[in-house]
mmCIF file of C-alpha atoms in Angstrom:
data_model
loop_
_atom_site.group_PDB
_atom_site.id
_atom_site.type_symbol
_atom_site.label_atom_id
_atom_site.label_comp_id
_atom_site.label_asym_id
_atom_site.label_seq_id
_atom_site.Cartn_x
_atom_site.Cartn_y
_atom_site.Cartn_z
ATOM 1 C CA UNK A 29 9.778 -24.802 -6.185
ATOM 2 C CA UNK A 30 12.416 -22.810 -4.908
ATOM 3 C CA UNK A 31 11.671 -20.406 -1.787
ATOM 4 C CA UNK A 32 13.133 -18.911 0.270
ATOM 5 C CA UNK A 33 12.340 -18.350 3.410
ATOM 6 C CA UNK A 34 12.383 -14.582 4.381
ATOM 7 C CA UNK A 35 10.321 -13.539 1.542
ATOM 8 C CA UNK A 36 7.666 -15.834 1.436
ATOM 9 C CA UNK A 37 5.066 -13.334 2.714
ATOM 10 C CA UNK A 38 6.349 -11.295 -0.347
ATOM 11 C CA UNK A 39 6.112 -13.722 -2.494
ATOM 12 C CA UNK A 40 2.961 -14.117 -1.681
ATOM 13 C CA UNK A 41 1.520 -10.917 -1.966
ATOM 14 C CA UNK A 42 3.789 -10.490 -5.044
ATOM 15 C CA UNK A 43 1.858 -13.647 -6.958
ATOM 16 C CA UNK A 44 -1.661 -12.555 -6.016
ATOM 17 C CA UNK A 45 -0.593 -9.096 -8.808
ATOM 18 C CA UNK A 46 1.225 -11.585 -10.966
ATOM 19 C CA UNK A 47 -1.262 -14.449 -11.884
ATOM 20 C CA UNK A 48 -4.390 -12.330 -11.337
ATOM 21 C CA UNK A 49 -3.285 -10.215 -14.115
ATOM 22 C CA UNK A 50 -3.254 -10.350 -17.939
ATOM 23 C CA UNK A 51 -2.253 -7.177 -19.180
ATOM 24 C CA UNK A 52 -0.534 -3.884 -17.656
ATOM 25 C CA UNK A 53 -3.369 -1.486 -18.948
ATOM 26 C CA UNK A 54 -6.669 -1.565 -16.768
ATOM 27 C CA UNK A 55 -9.641 -1.343 -20.091
ATOM 28 C CA UNK A 56 -13.416 -1.178 -18.159
ATOM 29 C CA UNK A 57 -16.435 -2.582 -19.555
ATOM 30 C CA UNK A 58 -19.582 -0.818 -19.450
ATOM 31 C CA UNK A 59 -20.453 -1.589 -15.568
ATOM 32 C CA UNK A 60 -16.702 0.155 -14.777
ATOM 33 C CA UNK A 61 -15.275 -3.202 -14.052
ATOM 34 C CA UNK A 62 -11.036 -4.302 -15.533
ATOM 35 C CA UNK A 63 -11.239 -6.478 -18.024
ATOM 36 C CA UNK A 64 -7.418 -7.088 -18.054
ATOM 37 C CA UNK A 65 -6.468 -6.294 -14.346
ATOM 38 C CA UNK A 66 -8.096 -8.360 -11.362
ATOM 39 C CA UNK A 67 -4.733 -6.527 -9.269
ATOM 40 C CA UNK A 68 -6.145 -3.015 -9.505
ATOM 41 C CA UNK A 69 -9.487 -3.934 -7.441
ATOM 42 C CA UNK A 70 -7.447 -6.059 -4.652
ATOM 43 C CA UNK A 71 -5.369 -3.611 -4.536
ATOM 44 C CA UNK A 72 -8.373 -0.824 -3.491
ATOM 45 C CA UNK A 73 -10.484 -2.729 -2.408
ATOM 46 C CA UNK A 74 -8.435 -4.855 0.303
ATOM 47 C CA UNK A 75 -8.113 -3.992 3.895
ATOM 48 C CA UNK A 76 -4.627 -3.924 3.387
ATOM 49 C CA UNK A 77 -3.825 -3.554 7.791
ATOM 50 C CA UNK A 78 -5.225 -6.309 7.960
ATOM 51 C CA UNK A 79 -2.340 -9.622 8.468
ATOM 52 C CA UNK A 80 -4.357 -12.398 7.513
ATOM 53 C CA UNK A 81 -4.396 -10.580 3.993
ATOM 54 C CA UNK A 82 -0.671 -10.828 3.834
ATOM 55 C CA UNK A 83 -0.458 -14.069 5.395
ATOM 56 C CA UNK A 84 -2.864 -16.263 2.991
ATOM 57 C CA UNK A 85 -3.880 -15.741 -0.741
ATOM 58 C CA UNK A 86 -7.336 -15.332 -1.933
ATOM 59 C CA UNK A 87 -8.669 -18.980 -3.036
ATOM 60 C CA UNK A 88 -9.163 -16.746 -6.335
ATOM 61 C CA UNK A 89 -5.558 -16.675 -6.475
ATOM 62 C CA UNK A 90 -4.901 -21.034 -6.189
ATOM 63 C CA UNK A 91 -7.461 -20.854 -9.281
ATOM 64 C CA UNK A 92 -6.556 -18.173 -11.303
ATOM 65 C CA UNK A 93 -3.160 -20.323 -11.511
ATOM 66 C CA UNK A 94 -3.930 -23.564 -12.496
ATOM 67 C CA UNK A 95 -6.497 -22.191 -15.245
ATOM 68 C CA UNK A 96 -3.081 -20.506 -16.060
ATOM 69 C CA UNK A 97 -0.814 -23.268 -16.664
ATOM 70 C CA UNK A 98 -3.251 -25.243 -18.742
ATOM 71 C CA UNK A 99 -6.133 -26.329 -17.091
ATOM 72 C CA UNK A 100 -8.311 -24.069 -19.470
ATOM 73 C CA UNK A 101 -10.702 -26.121 -19.627
ATOM 74 C CA UNK A 102 -11.357 -28.082 -16.145
ATOM 75 C CA UNK A 103 -15.181 -27.010 -15.226
ATOM 76 C CA UNK A 104 -16.501 -29.959 -13.570
ATOM 77 C CA UNK A 105 -18.826 -28.608 -11.623
ATOM 78 C CA UNK A 106 -19.214 -31.934 -9.447
ATOM 79 C CA UNK A 107 -16.712 -31.254 -7.438
ATOM 80 C CA UNK A 108 -18.061 -28.226 -6.235
ATOM 81 C CA UNK A 109 -19.895 -28.139 -2.776
ATOM 82 C CA UNK A 110 -23.434 -28.661 -3.793
ATOM 83 C CA UNK A 111 -25.736 -25.460 -3.295
ATOM 84 C CA UNK A 112 -28.772 -28.463 -1.434
ATOM 85 C CA UNK A 113 -26.267 -28.288 1.043
ATOM 86 C CA UNK A 114 -26.762 -25.368 2.272
ATOM 87 C CA UNK A 115 -30.088 -26.966 4.312
ATOM 88 C CA UNK A 116 -27.072 -28.837 6.561
ATOM 89 C CA UNK A 117 -25.260 -25.772 7.643
ATOM 90 C CA UNK A 118 -27.269 -24.827 11.477
ATOM 91 C CA UNK A 119 -24.680 -23.791 13.384
ATOM 92 C CA UNK A 120 -21.908 -20.912 13.809
ATOM 93 C CA UNK A 121 -19.045 -22.857 12.663
ATOM 94 C CA UNK A 122 -20.590 -24.767 10.381
ATOM 95 C CA UNK A 123 -22.221 -21.384 8.380
ATOM 96 C CA UNK A 124 -18.540 -20.163 8.261
ATOM 97 C CA UNK A 125 -16.616 -22.932 7.107
ATOM 98 C CA UNK A 126 -19.059 -23.526 4.244
ATOM 99 C CA UNK A 127 -19.302 -19.681 3.550
ATOM 100 C CA UNK A 128 -15.322 -19.900 2.832
ATOM 101 C CA UNK A 129 -16.025 -23.110 1.320
ATOM 102 C CA UNK A 130 -18.777 -21.794 -1.011
ATOM 103 C CA UNK A 131 -16.997 -18.197 -1.679
ATOM 104 C CA UNK A 132 -14.149 -20.280 -3.520
ATOM 105 C CA UNK A 133 -16.837 -22.454 -5.307
ATOM 106 C CA UNK A 134 -18.232 -19.142 -6.514
ATOM 107 C CA UNK A 135 -14.337 -17.708 -7.195
ATOM 108 C CA UNK A 136 -14.032 -21.066 -9.351
ATOM 109 C CA UNK A 137 -17.195 -21.179 -11.970
ATOM 110 C CA UNK A 138 -15.452 -17.376 -12.178
ATOM 111 C CA UNK A 139 -13.124 -18.275 -13.487
ATOM 112 C CA UNK A 140 -13.331 -20.982 -15.402
ATOM 113 C CA UNK A 141 -16.627 -18.809 -16.947
ATOM 114 C CA UNK A 142 -19.342 -20.800 -15.821
ATOM 115 C CA UNK A 143 -22.303 -18.080 -16.058
ATOM 116 C CA UNK A 144 -25.615 -20.150 -14.759
ATOM 117 C CA UNK A 145 -23.324 -21.717 -12.046
ATOM 118 C CA UNK A 146 -21.920 -18.798 -10.907
ATOM 119 C CA UNK A 147 -25.823 -17.047 -10.373
ATOM 120 C CA UNK A 148 -26.633 -19.766 -8.706
ATOM 121 C CA UNK A 149 -23.152 -20.123 -6.229
ATOM 122 C CA UNK A 150 -23.488 -16.389 -5.515
ATOM 123 C CA UNK A 151 -27.014 -16.847 -4.293
ATOM 124 C CA UNK A 152 -25.789 -20.098 -1.604
ATOM 125 C CA UNK A 153 -22.816 -16.943 -0.853
ATOM 126 C CA UNK A 154 -25.587 -14.342 -0.126
ATOM 127 C CA UNK A 155 -27.878 -16.686 2.381
ATOM 128 C CA UNK A 156 -25.150 -18.070 4.413
ATOM 129 C CA UNK A 157 -23.882 -14.339 4.481
ATOM 130 C CA UNK A 158 -26.713 -12.775 5.487
ATOM 131 C CA UNK A 159 -26.494 -14.979 8.535
ATOM 132 C CA UNK A 160 -23.406 -14.464 9.930
ATOM 133 C CA UNK A 161 -24.690 -10.422 9.635
ATOM 134 C CA UNK A 162 -22.609 -10.158 6.132
ATOM 135 C CA UNK A 163 -26.212 -7.985 4.558
ATOM 136 C CA UNK A 164 -24.513 -4.937 4.078
ATOM 137 C CA UNK A 165 -21.419 -6.417 2.107
ATOM 138 C CA UNK A 166 -22.976 -9.038 0.468
ATOM 139 C CA UNK A 167 -25.716 -6.261 -1.413
ATOM 140 C CA UNK A 168 -28.303 -7.314 -4.402
ATOM 141 C CA UNK A 169 -26.670 -5.496 -6.216
ATOM 142 C CA UNK A 170 -23.483 -7.545 -7.051
ATOM 143 C CA UNK A 171 -25.951 -10.283 -8.675
ATOM 144 C CA UNK A 172 -27.055 -7.699 -11.450
ATOM 145 C CA UNK A 173 -23.156 -7.048 -11.469
ATOM 146 C CA UNK A 174 -23.090 -10.885 -12.429
ATOM 147 C CA UNK A 175 -25.029 -10.782 -14.768
ATOM 148 C CA UNK A 176 -24.272 -9.003 -16.864
ATOM 149 C CA UNK A 177 -20.641 -10.454 -16.974
ATOM 150 C CA UNK A 178 -21.119 -13.333 -17.659
ATOM 151 C CA UNK A 179 -19.393 -13.781 -20.487
ATOM 152 C CA UNK A 180 -16.662 -11.761 -19.107
ATOM 153 C CA UNK A 181 -14.206 -14.089 -16.685
ATOM 154 C CA UNK A 182 -11.994 -10.969 -16.106
ATOM 155 C CA UNK A 183 -14.671 -9.422 -14.402
ATOM 156 C CA UNK A 184 -16.595 -12.287 -12.712
ATOM 157 C CA UNK A 185 -13.549 -12.944 -11.090
ATOM 158 C CA UNK A 186 -12.772 -9.224 -10.145
ATOM 159 C CA UNK A 187 -16.285 -9.197 -8.718
ATOM 160 C CA UNK A 188 -15.662 -12.458 -6.617
ATOM 161 C CA UNK A 189 -12.638 -11.292 -5.275
ATOM 162 C CA UNK A 190 -14.131 -8.104 -4.091
ATOM 163 C CA UNK A 191 -16.906 -9.536 -2.601
ATOM 164 C CA UNK A 192 -14.358 -12.034 -0.492
ATOM 165 C CA UNK A 193 -12.326 -9.483 0.233
ATOM 166 C CA UNK A 194 -14.983 -6.914 1.892
ATOM 167 C CA UNK A 195 -15.934 -10.077 4.100
ATOM 168 C CA UNK A 196 -13.049 -9.477 5.219
ATOM 169 C CA UNK A 197 -13.614 -5.880 5.609
ATOM 170 C CA UNK A 198 -16.501 -6.408 7.759
ATOM 171 C CA UNK A 199 -15.543 -9.187 10.087
ATOM 172 C CA UNK A 200 -12.772 -7.208 10.824
ATOM 173 C CA UNK A 201 -14.727 -4.128 12.030
ATOM 174 C CA UNK A 202 -16.972 -5.943 13.671
ATOM 175 C CA UNK A 203 -14.263 -7.755 15.784
ATOM 176 C CA UNK A 204 -15.853 -11.470 14.720
ATOM 177 C CA UNK A 205 -12.645 -12.605 14.213
ATOM 178 C CA UNK A 206 -13.529 -15.957 15.309
ATOM 179 C CA UNK A 207 -15.631 -16.329 12.624
ATOM 180 C CA UNK A 208 -12.939 -14.539 10.359
ATOM 181 C CA UNK A 209 -10.592 -17.359 11.123
ATOM 182 C CA UNK A 210 -13.253 -20.386 10.723
ATOM 183 C CA UNK A 211 -14.204 -18.182 6.978
ATOM 184 C CA UNK A 212 -10.932 -18.167 6.042
ATOM 185 C CA UNK A 213 -10.026 -21.696 6.921
ATOM 186 C CA UNK A 214 -12.454 -22.595 4.839
ATOM 187 C CA UNK A 215 -11.706 -20.955 1.755
ATOM 188 C CA UNK A 216 -8.384 -21.945 1.567
ATOM 189 C CA UNK A 217 -9.097 -26.094 2.279
ATOM 190 C CA UNK A 218 -11.533 -26.064 -0.415
ATOM 191 C CA UNK A 219 -9.223 -23.793 -2.740
ATOM 192 C CA UNK A 220 -6.878 -27.143 -1.742
ATOM 193 C CA UNK A 221 -9.468 -29.777 -2.150
ATOM 194 C CA UNK A 222 -10.226 -27.876 -6.065
ATOM 195 C CA UNK A 223 -6.401 -27.553 -6.633
ATOM 196 C CA UNK A 224 -5.724 -31.755 -5.765
ATOM 197 C CA UNK A 225 -8.912 -32.698 -7.428
ATOM 198 C CA UNK A 226 -7.793 -31.366 -10.725
ATOM 199 C CA UNK A 227 -4.252 -32.941 -10.807
ATOM 200 C CA UNK A 228 -4.678 -36.040 -13.014
ATOM 201 C CA UNK A 229 -1.820 -37.906 -12.428
ATOM 202 C CA UNK A 230 1.150 -37.299 -9.738
ATOM 203 C CA UNK A 231 3.870 -35.551 -11.530
ATOM 204 C CA UNK A 232 6.604 -34.227 -9.261
ATOM 205 C CA UNK A 233 7.053 -30.974 -11.922
ATOM 206 C CA UNK A 234 4.007 -30.259 -12.845
ATOM 207 C CA UNK A 235 4.188 -26.289 -11.772
ATOM 208 C CA UNK A 236 0.695 -27.247 -9.964
ATOM 209 C CA UNK A 237 1.830 -29.968 -7.937
ATOM 210 C CA UNK A 238 4.729 -28.191 -7.435
ATOM 211 C CA UNK A 239 1.769 -24.638 -6.058
ATOM 212 C CA UNK A 240 0.041 -26.972 -3.673
ATOM 213 C CA UNK A 241 3.753 -27.679 -1.644
ATOM 214 C CA UNK A 242 4.846 -24.560 -1.296
ATOM 215 C CA UNK A 243 0.644 -24.292 0.256
ATOM 216 C CA UNK A 244 2.847 -25.836 3.283
ATOM 217 C CA UNK A 245 3.716 -21.861 4.046
ATOM 218 C CA UNK A 246 0.622 -20.922 3.867
ATOM 219 C CA UNK A 247 -0.891 -23.275 6.227
ATOM 220 C CA UNK A 248 1.822 -22.753 8.835
ATOM 221 C CA UNK A 249 0.497 -18.680 8.143
ATOM 222 C CA UNK A 250 -2.593 -20.506 8.745
ATOM 223 C CA UNK A 251 -2.396 -22.502 12.320
ATOM 224 C CA UNK A 252 -0.536 -19.127 13.574
ATOM 225 C CA UNK A 253 -3.425 -17.324 13.289
ATOM 226 C CA UNK A 254 -5.701 -19.849 14.550
ATOM 227 C CA UNK A 255 -3.770 -20.440 17.349
ATOM 228 C CA UNK A 256 -5.266 -16.350 18.377
ATOM 229 C CA UNK A 257 -8.808 -17.900 18.764
ATOM 230 C CA UNK A 258 -8.396 -21.748 19.948
ATOM 231 C CA UNK A 259 -8.227 -20.580 23.603
ATOM 232 C CA UNK A 260 -11.868 -18.320 23.633
ATOM 233 C CA UNK A 261 -13.301 -20.374 20.588
ATOM 234 C CA UNK A 262 -13.463 -24.470 20.730
ATOM 235 C CA UNK A 263 -14.756 -24.119 17.540
ATOM 236 C CA UNK A 264 -11.550 -22.647 15.748
ATOM 237 C CA UNK A 265 -9.679 -25.374 18.309
ATOM 238 C CA UNK A 266 -11.357 -28.342 16.222
ATOM 239 C CA UNK A 267 -10.132 -26.301 13.281
ATOM 240 C CA UNK A 268 -6.497 -26.045 14.395
ATOM 241 C CA UNK A 269 -6.657 -29.829 15.337
ATOM 242 C CA UNK A 270 -7.463 -30.604 11.999
ATOM 243 C CA UNK A 271 -5.050 -27.958 10.117
ATOM 244 C CA UNK A 272 -2.272 -29.599 12.613
ATOM 245 C CA UNK A 273 -3.130 -33.499 11.080
ATOM 246 C CA UNK A 274 -2.562 -31.895 7.507
ATOM 247 C CA UNK A 275 0.441 -29.920 8.852
ATOM 248 C CA UNK A 276 2.123 -33.444 9.902
ATOM 249 C CA UNK A 277 1.831 -34.864 6.312
ATOM 250 C CA UNK A 278 3.090 -31.276 4.462
ATOM 251 C CA UNK A 279 6.489 -31.802 7.041
ATOM 252 C CA UNK A 280 6.958 -35.622 5.313
ATOM 253 C CA UNK A 281 7.897 -32.836 2.335
ATOM 254 C CA UNK A 282 11.675 -32.893 2.077
ATOM 255 C CA UNK A 283 13.737 -29.581 2.039
ATOM 256 C CA UNK A 284 17.033 -28.833 0.333
ATOM 257 C CA UNK A 285 19.092 -25.432 1.038
ATOM 258 C CA UNK A 286 20.122 -24.400 -2.056
ATOM 259 C CA UNK A 287 23.271 -22.285 -1.983
ATOM 260 C CA UNK A 288 24.747 -19.448 -3.648
ATOM 261 C CA UNK A 289 23.287 -15.309 -4.253
ATOM 262 C CA UNK A 290 21.695 -13.250 -7.011
ATOM 263 C CA UNK A 291 19.423 -14.607 -9.181
ATOM 264 C CA UNK A 292 20.223 -17.454 -12.284
ATOM 265 C CA UNK A 293 17.943 -17.616 -15.593
ATOM 266 C CA UNK A 294 16.140 -21.029 -15.364
ATOM 267 C CA UNK A 295 14.105 -21.247 -18.672
ATOM 268 C CA UNK A 296 11.645 -18.719 -18.252
ATOM 269 C CA UNK A 297 12.005 -18.231 -14.685
ATOM 270 C CA UNK A 298 14.843 -15.825 -12.834
ATOM 271 C CA UNK A 299 14.903 -17.935 -9.695
ATOM 272 C CA UNK A 300 16.447 -16.517 -6.058
ATOM 273 C CA UNK A 301 19.287 -19.043 -5.063
ATOM 274 C CA UNK A 302 19.785 -19.674 -1.760
ATOM 275 C CA UNK A 303 16.690 -20.154 -0.629
ATOM 276 C CA UNK A 304 14.733 -23.366 -0.011
ATOM 277 C CA UNK A 305 13.576 -25.947 -2.879
ATOM 278 C CA UNK A 306 10.820 -28.540 -1.337
ATOM 279 C CA UNK A 307 10.897 -31.948 -2.881
ATOM 280 C CA UNK A 308 7.993 -34.020 -3.275
ATOM 281 C CA UNK A 309 7.157 -37.530 -4.106
ATOM 282 C CA UNK A 310 3.941 -39.002 -5.095
ATOM 283 C CA UNK A 311 3.586 -40.881 -1.637
ATOM 284 C CA UNK A 312 3.881 -37.907 -0.294
ATOM 285 C CA UNK A 313 1.577 -36.178 -2.699
ATOM 286 C CA UNK A 314 -1.062 -38.555 -2.204
ATOM 287 C CA UNK A 315 -1.670 -38.176 1.591
ATOM 288 C CA UNK A 316 -1.201 -34.669 1.378
ATOM 289 C CA UNK A 317 -4.314 -34.526 -0.950
ATOM 290 C CA UNK A 318 -6.175 -37.620 0.899
ATOM 291 C CA UNK A 319 -6.437 -35.616 3.495
ATOM 292 C CA UNK A 320 -7.567 -32.146 2.392
ATOM 293 C CA UNK A 321 -10.228 -34.673 0.803
ATOM 294 C CA UNK A 322 -11.402 -35.590 3.751
ATOM 295 C CA UNK A 323 -10.479 -32.590 6.141
ATOM 296 C CA UNK A 324 -13.191 -30.945 2.907
ATOM 297 C CA UNK A 325 -15.550 -33.634 2.767
ATOM 298 C CA UNK A 326 -16.564 -33.255 6.819
ATOM 299 C CA UNK A 327 -16.479 -29.608 6.938
ATOM 300 C CA UNK A 328 -19.266 -29.756 3.140
ATOM 301 C CA UNK A 329 -20.868 -32.753 4.811
ATOM 302 C CA UNK A 330 -21.008 -31.780 7.921
ATOM 303 C CA UNK A 331 -20.403 -34.983 9.828
#
């Protein structure tokens, strides 16, 4: 888990393209949806001017990575937020957080090719989106696109990524920064919750465990974003306090400075020397995992 701190943001952006693409040429199905290249759509439809996109990857990025490193059969609907819970969310805070959570669950269903569940979770995303003023973004036509591509996980993930980034743009243009901050946090915490739930046994060398540890840098960016609105929103202030508490656990990760310049070959990966290596042990991982689970359950169950 070697990271050069000067290129953290660039690495995050690059990882979106690397883990979301299965090939160079873009093929399209009958609906004009790319089968091979998810990155093409994100580059076209993502609000590139909005800093949160650059600092916090989409929830699908983490899930696509996990699937790519060997969790292809990890289909467990039981770990998702139950759609019946939507009736519990009656205020802007819980609606916004769980819009992010349900959008991530929708992405999970798409990436792991859970066709029927994809439709089910789209319906709750649509319902909460309407309540948050996102009706123009989450249109009925999206349901038709999903139904026509239930057997194509690449197309489904493309559609759900488009939906996720389109909501960014709508909330930004509507100057709903406080709501956006909550949505982003909900989506990120759910992606982390799903990630830690997929770790059956701790292994410091596991790519998934390493990716979870690397999210320390993403969490730093998320906290900075939340800071912008905590002074004007009690809801954001409370959520930032949760992220600050989680950062305490991430700060237990040890950093080891690497010496040298240039690139070296390490297996199949080219790693940049002169950066920082994060060291994670089982105790620290368990602490991080438990706090993520606690935060996510408090958001989804509305306790």
